[in-house]
CSV table of C-alpha atoms and ligand atoms in Angstrom, one decimal:
chain,number,residue,atom,x,y,z
A,39,MET,CA,22.3,-11.1,-13.0
A,40,ARG,CA,23.4,-8.1,-14.9
A,41,LEU,CA,21.1,-5.0,-15.5
A,42,GLU,CA,21.1,-4.1,-19.2
A,43,ARG,CA,18.3,-1.6,-19.8
A,44,ALA,CA,15.4,0.0,-18.0
A,45,HIS,CA,12.2,1.7,-19.0
A,46,LEU,CA,10.4,4.2,-16.9
A,47,ILE,CA,6.7,4.4,-17.9
A,48,HIS,CA,4.3,6.9,-16.6
A,49,VAL,CA,0.7,5.9,-16.8
A,50,ASP,CA,-2.6,7.6,-16.1
A,51,LEU,CA,-5.8,5.5,-15.3
A,52,PRO,CA,-9.1,6.9,-14.5
A,53,LEU,CA,-10.7,5.7,-11.2
A,54,VAL,CA,-14.2,4.2,-11.2
A,55,SER,CA,-15.3,6.9,-8.7
A,56,PRO,CA,-13.5,9.8,-6.9
A,57,PHE,CA,-11.6,8.6,-3.9
A,58,GLU,CA,-11.4,11.2,-1.2
A,59,THR,CA,-9.1,11.1,1.9
A,60,SER,CA,-8.3,13.7,4.5
A,61,PHE,CA,-5.4,14.7,2.2
A,62,SER,CA,-6.8,14.8,-1.3
A,63,VAL,CA,-9.5,13.8,-3.8
A,64,GLN,CA,-8.2,11.4,-6.6
A,65,THR,CA,-10.1,10.9,-9.8
A,66,HIS,CA,-7.1,9.4,-11.7
A,67,ARG,CA,-4.3,7.3,-10.6
A,68,SER,CA,-1.1,8.6,-12.1
A,69,LEU,CA,1.7,6.1,-11.6
A,70,LEU,CA,5.2,5.0,-12.6
A,71,LEU,CA,6.1,1.6,-13.8
A,72,LEU,CA,9.6,0.3,-14.1
A,73,ARG,CA,10.6,-2.3,-16.6
A,74,VAL,CA,14.2,-3.7,-16.3
A,75,GLU,CA,15.9,-5.9,-18.8
A,76,THR,CA,18.7,-8.1,-17.3
A,77,ASP,CA,20.8,-10.8,-19.0
A,78,GLN,CA,18.3,-13.3,-17.4
A,79,GLY,CA,15.1,-11.6,-18.6
A,80,VAL,CA,12.5,-8.9,-17.9
A,81,GLY,CA,11.2,-7.7,-14.5
A,82,TRP,CA,8.5,-5.1,-13.6
A,83,GLY,CA,8.2,-2.8,-10.7
A,84,GLU,CA,5.5,-0.4,-9.7
A,85,CYS,CA,6.2,2.9,-7.8
A,86,VAL,CA,3.4,3.8,-5.4
A,87,ALA,CA,4.2,7.4,-4.9
A,88,MET,CA,1.4,9.7,-5.8
A,89,ALA,CA,1.6,12.6,-8.2
A,90,ASP,CA,1.7,15.2,-5.4
A,91,PRO,CA,3.6,14.9,-2.0
A,92,LEU,CA,0.5,14.8,0.2
A,93,TYR,CA,0.4,11.3,1.7
A,94,SER,CA,4.2,11.1,2.0
A,95,PRO,CA,7.1,13.4,0.9
A,96,GLU,CA,7.6,11.4,-2.2
A,97,PHE,CA,6.0,12.1,-5.6
A,98,LEU,CA,6.1,10.7,-9.1
A,99,SER,CA,8.3,13.1,-10.9
A,100,ALA,CA,10.8,13.1,-8.1
A,101,ALA,CA,10.6,9.2,-8.0
A,102,ASP,CA,11.4,9.2,-11.8
A,103,GLN,CA,14.4,11.5,-11.2
A,104,VAL,CA,15.8,9.7,-8.3
A,105,ILE,CA,15.4,6.4,-10.0
A,106,THR,CA,17.1,7.6,-13.3
A,107,GLN,CA,19.8,9.7,-11.7
A,108,PHE,CA,20.8,8.0,-8.5
A,109,LEU,CA,19.4,4.5,-8.0
A,110,LEU,CA,19.6,2.5,-11.3
A,111,PRO,CA,23.2,3.8,-12.0
A,112,ARG,CA,24.3,2.1,-8.5
A,113,LEU,CA,23.0,-1.4,-10.0
A,114,ALA,CA,24.9,-1.0,-13.2
A,115,GLY,CA,27.8,-3.2,-13.7
A,116,VAL,CA,27.1,-5.2,-10.5
A,117,ASP,CA,26.4,-8.8,-10.1
A,118,LEU,CA,22.8,-8.3,-9.1
A,119,THR,CA,20.4,-10.1,-6.8
A,120,ALA,CA,17.3,-8.6,-5.3
A,121,ALA,CA,18.7,-9.3,-1.8
A,122,ARG,CA,21.6,-6.9,-2.7
A,123,VAL,CA,19.6,-4.1,-4.0
A,124,GLY,CA,18.7,-2.6,-0.5
A,125,HIS,CA,22.5,-2.6,0.3
A,126,LEU,CA,23.4,-1.1,-2.9
A,127,LEU,CA,20.9,1.8,-2.6
A,128,ALA,CA,21.3,2.5,1.1
A,129,PRO,CA,23.7,5.3,0.6
A,130,VAL,CA,20.9,7.3,-1.1
A,131,ARG,CA,18.8,8.7,1.8
A,132,GLY,CA,15.0,8.3,1.9
A,133,HIS,CA,13.1,7.8,-1.4
A,134,ARG,CA,11.7,4.5,-0.1
A,135,MET,CA,8.8,4.2,-2.7
A,136,ALA,CA,11.5,4.7,-5.5
A,137,LYS,CA,13.7,2.1,-4.0
A,138,ALA,CA,10.9,-0.3,-3.6
A,139,ALA,CA,10.0,-0.1,-7.3
A,140,VAL,CA,13.6,-0.8,-8.3
A,141,GLU,CA,14.0,-3.8,-5.9
A,142,MET,CA,10.5,-5.1,-7.0
A,143,ALA,CA,11.5,-5.1,-10.7
A,144,VAL,CA,14.9,-6.9,-9.8
A,145,LEU,CA,12.9,-9.3,-7.7
A,146,ASP,CA,10.5,-10.1,-10.5
A,147,ALA,CA,13.3,-10.7,-13.0
A,148,GLU,CA,15.4,-12.7,-10.7
A,149,LEU,CA,12.4,-14.9,-9.7
A,150,ARG,CA,11.2,-15.4,-13.2
A,151,GLY,CA,14.6,-16.6,-14.1
A,152,ALA,CA,14.6,-19.1,-11.1
A,153,ASN,CA,10.9,-20.1,-12.0
A,154,MET,CA,9.8,-19.1,-8.3
A,155,SER,CA,6.9,-17.2,-7.3
A,156,LEU,CA,7.2,-14.2,-5.0
A,157,ALA,CA,4.8,-15.7,-2.7
A,158,ALA,CA,7.1,-18.8,-2.4
A,159,TYR,CA,10.2,-16.6,-2.0
A,160,LEU,CA,8.6,-14.5,0.8
A,161,GLY,CA,7.4,-17.5,2.7
A,162,ALA,CA,3.7,-17.2,2.1
A,163,VAL,CA,1.5,-19.7,3.9
A,164,HIS,CA,-1.9,-19.1,2.2
A,165,ASP,CA,-3.0,-19.6,-1.4
A,166,ARG,CA,-5.7,-16.8,-1.1
A,167,VAL,CA,-6.1,-13.7,1.1
A,168,PRO,CA,-9.4,-12.2,2.4
A,169,SER,CA,-10.2,-8.9,0.9
A,170,GLY,CA,-11.1,-5.7,2.7
A,171,VAL,CA,-12.0,-2.4,1.1
A,172,SER,CA,-11.2,1.2,1.8
A,173,VAL,CA,-14.1,3.7,1.5
A,174,GLY,CA,-13.4,7.2,0.8
A,175,ILE,CA,-14.9,10.3,2.3
A,176,MET,CA,-18.3,11.0,0.6
A,177,PRO,CA,-20.3,14.3,0.2
A,178,LYS,CA,-23.2,12.7,2.1
A,179,VAL,CA,-23.7,9.9,4.7
A,180,ASP,CA,-26.3,8.4,2.5
A,181,GLU,CA,-23.8,8.0,-0.4
A,182,LEU,CA,-21.4,6.3,2.1
A,183,VAL,CA,-24.2,3.8,3.2
A,184,ALA,CA,-24.8,2.9,-0.4
A,185,ALA,CA,-21.2,2.5,-1.1
A,186,VAL,CA,-20.6,0.3,2.0
A,187,GLY,CA,-23.7,-1.7,1.1
A,188,GLY,CA,-22.5,-2.3,-2.4
A,189,TYR,CA,-19.2,-3.6,-1.2
A,190,LEU,CA,-20.6,-5.9,1.4
A,191,ASP,CA,-22.9,-7.3,-1.3
A,192,GLU,CA,-19.8,-8.0,-3.4
A,193,GLY,CA,-18.4,-10.0,-0.6
A,194,TYR,CA,-15.7,-7.6,0.9
A,195,GLN,CA,-14.8,-9.1,4.3
A,196,ARG,CA,-14.0,-5.8,6.1
A,197,ILE,CA,-14.8,-2.2,5.7
A,198,LYS,CA,-12.3,0.7,6.3
A,199,LEU,CA,-13.8,4.2,6.5
A,200,LYS,CA,-11.7,7.3,5.8
A,201,ILE,CA,-12.2,9.9,8.4
A,202,LYS,CA,-11.2,13.6,9.1
A,203,PRO,CA,-12.3,16.0,11.8
A,204,GLY,CA,-16.0,16.6,10.9
A,205,TRP,CA,-16.4,13.3,9.2
A,206,ASP,CA,-16.0,10.8,11.9
A,207,VAL,CA,-18.3,10.0,14.7
A,208,GLU,CA,-21.5,10.3,12.6
A,209,PRO,CA,-20.6,8.3,9.6
A,210,VAL,CA,-19.2,5.6,11.8
A,211,ARG,CA,-22.4,5.7,13.8
A,212,THR,CA,-24.6,5.5,10.8
A,213,VAL,CA,-22.6,2.6,9.2
A,214,ARG,CA,-22.8,0.6,12.5
A,215,ARG,CA,-26.6,1.3,12.7
A,216,GLU,CA,-27.2,0.2,9.2
A,217,PHE,CA,-24.9,-2.7,8.9
A,218,GLY,CA,-24.6,-4.0,12.5
A,219,ASP,CA,-21.5,-5.9,13.7
A,220,ILE,CA,-19.5,-5.9,10.4
A,221,PRO,CA,-15.7,-5.8,10.8
A,222,LEU,CA,-15.0,-2.1,10.6
A,223,GLN,CA,-12.0,0.2,11.0
A,224,VAL,CA,-11.2,3.8,10.4
A,225,ASP,CA,-8.2,5.7,8.8
A,226,ALA,CA,-7.4,9.3,9.5
A,227,ASN,CA,-4.2,9.6,7.5
A,228,ALA,CA,-2.9,11.9,10.2
A,229,ALA,CA,-5.7,14.3,10.2
A,230,TYR,CA,-5.9,14.8,14.0
A,231,THR,CA,-3.9,16.3,16.9
A,232,LYS,CA,-3.6,15.2,20.5
A,233,ALA,CA,-6.2,18.0,21.3
A,234,ASP,CA,-8.7,15.8,19.5
A,235,LEU,CA,-8.7,13.1,22.1
A,236,PRO,CA,-12.2,13.7,23.2
A,237,ARG,CA,-13.5,13.3,19.5
A,238,LEU,CA,-11.4,10.2,19.0
A,239,LYS,CA,-12.5,8.7,22.4
A,240,ALA,CA,-16.1,9.2,21.1
A,241,LEU,CA,-15.3,6.5,18.5
A,242,ASP,CA,-14.6,3.9,21.3
A,243,GLU,CA,-18.2,3.1,21.7
A,244,PHE,CA,-18.5,1.6,18.1
A,245,GLY,CA,-16.2,-1.4,18.7
A,246,LEU,CA,-13.8,-0.6,15.8
A,247,LEU,CA,-11.0,-3.1,14.8
A,248,LEU,CA,-8.6,-0.2,14.9
A,249,ILE,CA,-8.0,3.4,14.3
A,250,GLU,CA,-5.2,3.9,11.8
A,251,GLN,CA,-2.7,6.8,11.8
A,252,PRO,CA,-4.7,9.4,13.8
A,253,LEU,CA,-1.8,11.8,14.3
A,254,GLU,CA,1.2,13.2,12.4
A,255,ASP,CA,3.8,10.7,11.1
A,256,GLU,CA,6.5,11.8,13.5
A,257,ASP,CA,4.3,11.8,16.6
A,258,LEU,CA,5.1,8.5,18.1
A,259,THR,CA,5.1,9.6,21.8
A,260,GLU,CA,1.8,11.3,21.0
A,261,HIS,CA,0.3,8.1,19.6
A,262,ALA,CA,1.5,6.3,22.7
A,263,TYR,CA,-0.4,8.9,24.8
A,264,LEU,CA,-3.6,8.3,22.6
A,265,ALA,CA,-3.1,4.5,22.6
A,266,ALA,CA,-3.1,4.4,26.4
A,267,ARG,CA,-6.4,6.5,26.6
A,268,LEU,CA,-8.4,4.7,23.8
A,269,THR,CA,-9.9,1.3,23.9
A,270,THR,CA,-9.9,1.3,20.0
A,271,PRO,CA,-6.5,-0.2,19.1
A,272,VAL,CA,-4.1,2.2,17.4
A,273,CYS,CA,-2.6,1.1,14.1
A,274,LEU,CA,0.3,3.0,12.4
A,275,ASP,CA,0.8,3.3,8.6
A,276,GLU,CA,2.6,6.6,7.7
A,277,SER,CA,4.8,6.5,10.8
A,278,ILE,CA,6.2,3.0,10.0
A,279,VAL,CA,8.9,3.4,7.5
A,280,SER,CA,11.3,0.5,8.2
A,281,ALA,CA,11.6,-2.6,10.6
A,282,LYS,CA,13.5,-0.4,13.0
A,283,SER,CA,10.7,2.3,13.1
A,284,ALA,CA,8.1,-0.6,13.7
A,285,ALA,CA,10.3,-1.8,16.6
A,286,ASP,CA,10.6,1.7,18.1
A,287,ALA,CA,6.8,2.3,17.7
A,288,ILE,CA,6.0,-1.0,19.4
A,289,ALA,CA,8.5,-0.4,22.2
A,290,LEU,CA,7.0,3.0,23.0
A,291,GLY,CA,3.5,1.7,23.0
A,292,ALA,CA,2.5,3.8,20.0
A,293,CYS,CA,0.7,1.1,18.3
A,294,SER,CA,-0.7,-2.5,18.7
A,295,ILE,CA,-1.3,-3.1,15.0
A,296,VAL,CA,0.8,-2.2,12.0
A,297,ASN,CA,-0.2,-1.6,8.3
A,298,ILE,CA,2.5,-2.8,6.0
A,299,LYS,CA,2.9,-1.1,2.7
A,300,ALA,CA,5.9,-2.3,0.9
A,301,GLY,CA,6.5,1.0,-0.9
A,302,ARG,CA,6.4,3.0,2.4
A,303,VAL,CA,9.1,0.8,4.0
A,304,GLY,CA,11.4,0.6,0.9
A,305,GLY,CA,10.4,-2.8,-0.7
A,306,TYR,CA,9.1,-6.2,-0.1
A,307,LEU,CA,12.1,-7.5,1.6
A,308,GLU,CA,12.0,-4.6,4.3
A,309,ALA,CA,8.3,-5.4,4.4
A,310,ARG,CA,8.9,-8.8,5.4
A,311,ARG,CA,11.4,-7.7,8.0
A,312,VAL,CA,8.6,-5.5,9.4
A,313,HIS,CA,6.3,-8.4,9.4
A,314,ASP,CA,8.9,-10.5,11.3
A,315,VAL,CA,9.5,-7.8,13.9
A,316,CYS,CA,5.9,-7.4,14.6
A,317,ALA,CA,5.4,-11.1,14.7
A,318,ALA,CA,8.2,-11.3,17.3
A,319,ASN,CA,6.5,-8.8,19.5
A,320,GLY,CA,3.0,-10.3,19.1
A,321,VAL,CA,1.7,-7.4,17.0
A,322,PRO,CA,-0.6,-8.4,14.1
A,323,VAL,CA,0.0,-6.8,10.7
A,324,TRP,CA,-2.3,-6.2,7.6
A,325,CYS,CA,-1.5,-5.3,4.0
A,326,GLY,CA,-2.2,-1.7,3.1
A,327,GLY,CA,-3.0,-0.6,-0.5
A,328,MET,CA,-1.9,2.4,-2.6
A,329,LEU,CA,-4.3,2.1,-5.6
A,330,GLU,CA,-1.9,-0.2,-7.3
A,331,THR,CA,-2.3,-1.8,-10.8
A,332,GLY,CA,-2.2,-5.5,-11.2
A,333,ILE,CA,1.6,-5.3,-10.9
A,334,GLY,CA,1.6,-3.9,-7.4
A,335,ARG,CA,-1.5,-5.9,-6.4
A,336,ALA,CA,0.1,-9.1,-7.4
A,337,ALA,CA,3.1,-8.5,-5.1
A,338,ASN,CA,0.7,-7.3,-2.2
A,339,MET,CA,-1.2,-10.5,-2.4
A,340,ALA,CA,2.1,-12.6,-2.0
A,341,LEU,CA,3.0,-10.3,1.0
A,342,ALA,CA,-0.5,-10.7,2.6
A,343,ALA,CA,-0.1,-14.4,2.4
A,344,LEU,CA,2.5,-14.5,5.1
A,345,PRO,CA,1.6,-15.7,8.5
A,346,ASN,CA,1.4,-12.7,10.7
A,347,PHE,CA,-1.0,-10.9,8.3
A,348,ARG,CA,-3.7,-11.8,10.8
A,349,LEU,CA,-6.1,-8.8,9.9
A,350,VAL,CA,-8.0,-8.4,6.6
A,351,GLY,CA,-6.0,-5.9,4.3
A,352,ASP,CA,-6.8,-3.3,1.8
A,353,THR,CA,-6.3,-6.2,-0.7
A,354,SER,CA,-9.2,-5.3,-3.0
A,355,ALA,CA,-10.1,-6.5,-6.5
A,356,SER,CA,-8.8,-4.3,-9.4
A,357,ALA,CA,-12.4,-3.4,-10.2
A,358,ARG,CA,-12.6,-1.4,-6.8
A,359,PHE,CA,-10.4,1.3,-8.5
A,360,PHE,CA,-10.3,0.7,-12.2
A,361,THR,CA,-12.9,0.0,-14.7
A,362,THR,CA,-10.5,-2.2,-16.4
A,363,ASP,CA,-6.9,-2.9,-15.2
A,364,ILE,CA,-5.7,-3.3,-18.7
A,365,ILE,CA,-2.1,-3.6,-17.6
A,366,THR,CA,-2.4,-7.1,-16.3
A,367,GLU,CA,-5.3,-9.5,-16.0
A,368,PRO,CA,-7.6,-8.2,-13.3
A,369,PHE,CA,-7.6,-9.4,-9.6
A,370,VAL,CA,-11.1,-10.6,-8.9
A,371,LEU,CA,-13.0,-11.3,-5.8
A,372,GLN,CA,-14.1,-14.8,-5.2
A,373,ASP,CA,-16.0,-15.6,-2.1
A,374,GLY,CA,-14.6,-12.5,-0.5
A,375,HIS,CA,-10.9,-13.5,-1.4
A,376,ILE,CA,-8.3,-12.9,-3.8
A,377,SER,CA,-6.0,-15.8,-5.1
A,378,VAL,CA,-2.2,-15.3,-4.5
A,379,PRO,CA,-0.5,-15.5,-7.9
A,380,THR,CA,1.5,-18.7,-8.3
A,381,GLY,CA,3.5,-18.1,-11.6
A,382,PRO,CA,7.1,-17.1,-11.5
A,383,GLY,CA,8.1,-13.7,-10.1
A,384,LEU,CA,5.1,-11.4,-9.5
A,385,GLY,CA,3.0,-14.0,-11.4
A,386,VAL,CA,1.3,-11.6,-13.8
A,387,GLU,CA,1.9,-10.7,-17.4
A,388,VAL,CA,1.9,-7.2,-18.6
A,389,ASP,CA,0.0,-6.5,-21.7
A,390,GLU,CA,2.5,-4.0,-23.3
A,391,ALA,CA,0.2,-3.0,-26.1
A,392,ALA,CA,-2.6,-2.1,-23.6
A,393,LEU,CA,0.0,-0.4,-21.5
A,394,ALA,CA,1.1,1.8,-24.5
A,395,SER,CA,-2.5,3.1,-24.8
A,396,VAL,CA,-2.4,4.6,-21.3
A,397,THR,CA,1.2,5.6,-21.3
A,398,THR,CA,1.7,9.4,-20.8
A,399,ALA,CA,5.6,9.5,-20.9
A,400,ARG,CA,8.3,6.8,-21.2
A,401,SER,CA,12.2,6.9,-21.0
A,402,GLU,CA,14.8,4.5,-21.7
A,403,LEU,CA,18.3,3.9,-19.9
A,404,THR,CA,20.9,1.7,-21.1
A,405,PHE,CA,23.7,0.2,-19.0
A,406,ALA,CA,27.1,-1.0,-20.2
B,660,NPG,O1,-7.1,-0.4,-1.5
B,660,NPG,O2,-5.4,0.5,-2.7
B,660,NPG,C1,-6.3,0.6,-1.8
B,660,NPG,C2,-6.4,1.9,-1.2
B,660,NPG,C3,-6.4,1.9,0.3
B,660,NPG,O3,-7.0,3.8,1.4
B,660,NPG,C4,-6.1,3.3,0.8
B,660,NPG,N1,-5.0,3.8,0.7
B,660,NPG,O4,-4.0,6.0,3.1
B,660,NPG,O5,-3.9,3.9,3.0
B,660,NPG,C5,-4.2,5.0,2.5
B,660,NPG,C6,-4.7,5.1,1.2
B,660,NPG,C7,-3.8,5.7,0.1
B,660,NPG,C8,-4.0,5.7,-1.3
B,660,NPG,C9,-2.7,6.6,0.5
B,660,NPG,C10,-3.1,6.1,-2.2
B,660,NPG,C11,-1.9,7.0,-0.5
B,660,NPG,C12,-2.2,6.9,-1.9
C-alpha cells in the first residue's frame, strides 16, 4: 500500500454539558481527524490529544505539526502496512497520540482494502461491550446525584466519578447512599500526592472497584506505596504509555488494574500489546475514553472486545458527550451495551458533508 495524500481536519463539537475533571472544564471537544488516501483506498484516524497540554504533554496544534512535518513524511514512498507504522515512526520520540492517529488511519485503509474488521484483526471475542460512564466534577453533590441517576436509568453498567482534593469522600459517600451497591470507581487524574494517603484511605470503606491514577504520571514507586496501603485496587492511566511501562508498573506493584487508551500508548497495536502483557500477568484491563467522535469510538469498541477487557470501560454512547455525532452514525446504548462494528476497517462511514459543517481548519499533503 502506498500513501498518496493526507488531510488534517480540525473539528470543534459542543458537548451536551460541561465536563469537569481535576485538570480542566471542557465545554467543547476540539479534535483532529486524519484522512489518508492510499492506492488501496481511504482510511480515517482520530487524534485524541486535547487543545491544551493538561492531561498529557501532547496538544492538538502540536499534533498537527508533528504529523505534518515528521510523521507522514516517514511513510511516504514506503510499502506500507499498519504493522510497519510503529517501526517507521519510532525514531520520532514521544508524540504517541499523534502516532496513534497516523497508525489508525493506515489500519483503516488497509483493513477496508482487505475487507476485514478492526475487531477481527485485533482478535476480538465479543460482539458487544458493556458500557460505563465517566461523570465529571459538579458544582453541587445534588447535581451529581441527578446525573448519576440519569445514567443508571439509561442503562449504564458502571459509574466512574471524577475526583480531586475536596471533591472525593463526600460525593462518593452520597452516591453510595443514594444508589447502593452499584459498580462504582473513581478517577483522580493525578490530583493527589503521597501525603494524601489518609484521605485516599478514607475511600476504602466504600467498596470501590478501583481508584484510577491518584498520583503523578511518573510516580510509580509512590503508586506502589499507596497500593500496598489501600484496600481499593489502584489502576493506572496516565502512567502507562507502552507495554513496557505496563510491565514495569505491574512488576513494581504500582497497580493491579490498567486503563488502556490506544492514543496514550501510541496506537491500537501497542494497545493490544499492553492488553497481552497485562493478561500474561493476570492484570485485568478496561478501555478508557477521550471524548472521541464515532471514528475513535468505533476503534475503542473493537479493542474493548478483546478477552482481557474484564472490567467495564468508558465505552459510552455518542450521546453521552455530543448532541449529534454528525461525523459518523452515533453509537447507541442497547441494554447497557454497545455493538462492536463488524464492517471493514473501523466499520463506520464518515459523513464528509456533515464533517465540513463542523470543520475549523483543514490542510492537505500530497506524497509522490
Ligand atoms: O468516556 O470518553 C469518555 C471520557 C472518559 O473521563 C474520561 N476521560 O481522564 O480518562 C480521563 C478522561 C479524559 C477525557 C482525559 C478527555 C483526557 C481527555
